[in-house]
XYZ file of C-alpha atoms in Angstrom:
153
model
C 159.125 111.160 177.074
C 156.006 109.805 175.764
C 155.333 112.863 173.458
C 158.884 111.898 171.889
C 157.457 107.836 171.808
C 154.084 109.088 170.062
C 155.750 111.226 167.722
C 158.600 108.530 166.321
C 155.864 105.624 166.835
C 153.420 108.225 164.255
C 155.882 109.386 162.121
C 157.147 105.492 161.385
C 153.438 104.956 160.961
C 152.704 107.689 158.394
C 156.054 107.307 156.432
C 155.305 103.328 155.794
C 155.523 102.414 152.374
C 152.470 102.055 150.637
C 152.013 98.512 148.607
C 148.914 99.161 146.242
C 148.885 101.563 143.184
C 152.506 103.160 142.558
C 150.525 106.217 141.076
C 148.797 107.458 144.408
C 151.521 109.741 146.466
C 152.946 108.466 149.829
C 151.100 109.617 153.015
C 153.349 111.377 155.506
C 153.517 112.526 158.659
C 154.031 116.077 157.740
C 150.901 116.025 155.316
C 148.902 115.048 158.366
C 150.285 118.385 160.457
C 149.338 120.078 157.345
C 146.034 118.702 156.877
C 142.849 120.624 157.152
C 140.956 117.715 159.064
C 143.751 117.357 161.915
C 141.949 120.178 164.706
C 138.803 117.357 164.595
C 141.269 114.431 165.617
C 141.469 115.424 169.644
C 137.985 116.435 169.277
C 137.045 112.663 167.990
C 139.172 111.062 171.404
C 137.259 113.773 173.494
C 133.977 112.031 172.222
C 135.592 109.002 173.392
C 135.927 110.419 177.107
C 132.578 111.639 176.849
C 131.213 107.986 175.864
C 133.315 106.368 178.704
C 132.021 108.474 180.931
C 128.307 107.734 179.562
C 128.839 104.333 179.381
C 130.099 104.884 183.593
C 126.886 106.171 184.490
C 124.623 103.683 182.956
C 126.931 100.701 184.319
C 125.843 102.055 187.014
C 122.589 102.141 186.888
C 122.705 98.544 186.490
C 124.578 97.837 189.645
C 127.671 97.370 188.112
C 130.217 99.290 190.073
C 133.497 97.700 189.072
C 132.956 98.186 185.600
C 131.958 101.832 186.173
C 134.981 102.736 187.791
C 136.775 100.900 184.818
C 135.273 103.087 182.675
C 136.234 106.321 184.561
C 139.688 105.196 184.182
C 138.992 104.169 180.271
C 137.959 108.394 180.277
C 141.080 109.172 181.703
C 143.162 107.922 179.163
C 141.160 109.253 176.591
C 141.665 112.914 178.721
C 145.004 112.420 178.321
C 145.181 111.463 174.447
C 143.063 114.228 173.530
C 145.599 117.297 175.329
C 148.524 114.934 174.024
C 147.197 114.930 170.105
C 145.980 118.106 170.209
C 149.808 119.591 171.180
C 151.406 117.514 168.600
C 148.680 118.090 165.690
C 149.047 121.941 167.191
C 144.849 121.652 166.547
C 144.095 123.727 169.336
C 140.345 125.478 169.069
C 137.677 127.297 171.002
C 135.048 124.113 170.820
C 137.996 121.576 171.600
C 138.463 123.737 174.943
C 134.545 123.930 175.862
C 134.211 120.339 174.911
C 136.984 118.873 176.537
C 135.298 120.936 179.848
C 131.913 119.339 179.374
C 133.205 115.649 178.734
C 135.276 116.104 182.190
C 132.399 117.190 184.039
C 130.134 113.976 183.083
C 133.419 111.619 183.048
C 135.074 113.368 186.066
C 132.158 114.229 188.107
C 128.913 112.958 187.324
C 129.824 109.135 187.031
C 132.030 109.564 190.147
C 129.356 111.312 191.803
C 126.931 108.476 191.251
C 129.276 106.038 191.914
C 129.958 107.706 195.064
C 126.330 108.000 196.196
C 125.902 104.416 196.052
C 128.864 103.486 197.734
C 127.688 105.831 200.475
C 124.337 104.315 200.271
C 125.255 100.835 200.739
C 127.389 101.578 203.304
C 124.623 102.819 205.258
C 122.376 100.626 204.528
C 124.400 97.923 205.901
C 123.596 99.223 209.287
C 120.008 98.124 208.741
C 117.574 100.980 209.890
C 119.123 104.192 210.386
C 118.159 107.546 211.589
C 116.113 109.599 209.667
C 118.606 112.747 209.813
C 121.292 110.305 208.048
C 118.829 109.880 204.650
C 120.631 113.223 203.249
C 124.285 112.219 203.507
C 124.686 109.964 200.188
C 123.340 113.195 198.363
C 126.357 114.934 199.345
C 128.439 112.745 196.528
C 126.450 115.147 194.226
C 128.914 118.018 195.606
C 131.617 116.677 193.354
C 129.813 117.535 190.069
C 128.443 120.940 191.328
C 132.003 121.792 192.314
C 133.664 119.922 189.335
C 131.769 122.565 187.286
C 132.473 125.069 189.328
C 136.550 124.438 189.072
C 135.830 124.030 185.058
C 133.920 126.973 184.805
């Protein structure tokens, strides 16, 4: 259903009428399936995930969860822009793939696994002094990158 939205919503888009000089041609959506450019379009909202994802981890390095976990959901849409425009561009190609896997990994497992740690941290923390053989469990967040890469491998 929403592939059938994005398609009518580009094509109306791309088929506008154009207002300035009557000598340059009409742009349409069919020149954009046929244009050389289109495989870098999902690549360019794949840089977007990536920077959302960025963005995630140095929010929270400055103790600002919220908007960190805003951002992880900011990278998710972006996720699933880039699969949708690459399918309906048909720009599929072997660096979209291995880029798309290495902007998951920092938006889908790095920033969670920092946000993770801290939320582990605190919530330890909050118990005032604790154990010394409790120091290693906010460390374990860091599993969800190792085996994010793992599963993207």
């Amino acid at each position: 259903m929403a592939k059938v939205i994005f398609y009518f919503a580009a094509k109306k888009w791309f088929n506008r009428p154009y207002y300035g000089n009557k000598n340059k041609r009409k742009c349409t959506f069919e020149k954009l399936k046929n244009y050389k450019m289109k495989k870098h379009v999902p690549n360019i909202i794949t840089l977007l995930n990536l920077v959302s994802g960025i963005l995630s981890i140095y929010l929270y390095t400055i103790n600002n969860i919220e908007m960190a976990a805003w951002f992880i959901f900011i990278a998710a849409v972006f996720d699933f822009m880039d699969g949708f425009a690459a399918k309906i561009l048909d720009a599929k190609s072997e660096i979209g793939a291995q880029l798309d896997s290495l902007c998951d990994i920092v938006s889908f497992g790095v920033a969670p696994g920092f946000i993770l740690f801290y939320m582990i941290d605190v919530s330890i923390d909050q118990y005032g002094d604790y154990p010394n053989n409790l120091f290693i469990l906010p460390f374990l967040a860091f599993l969800i990158p190792v085996f994010g890469a793992l599963r993207l491998a």
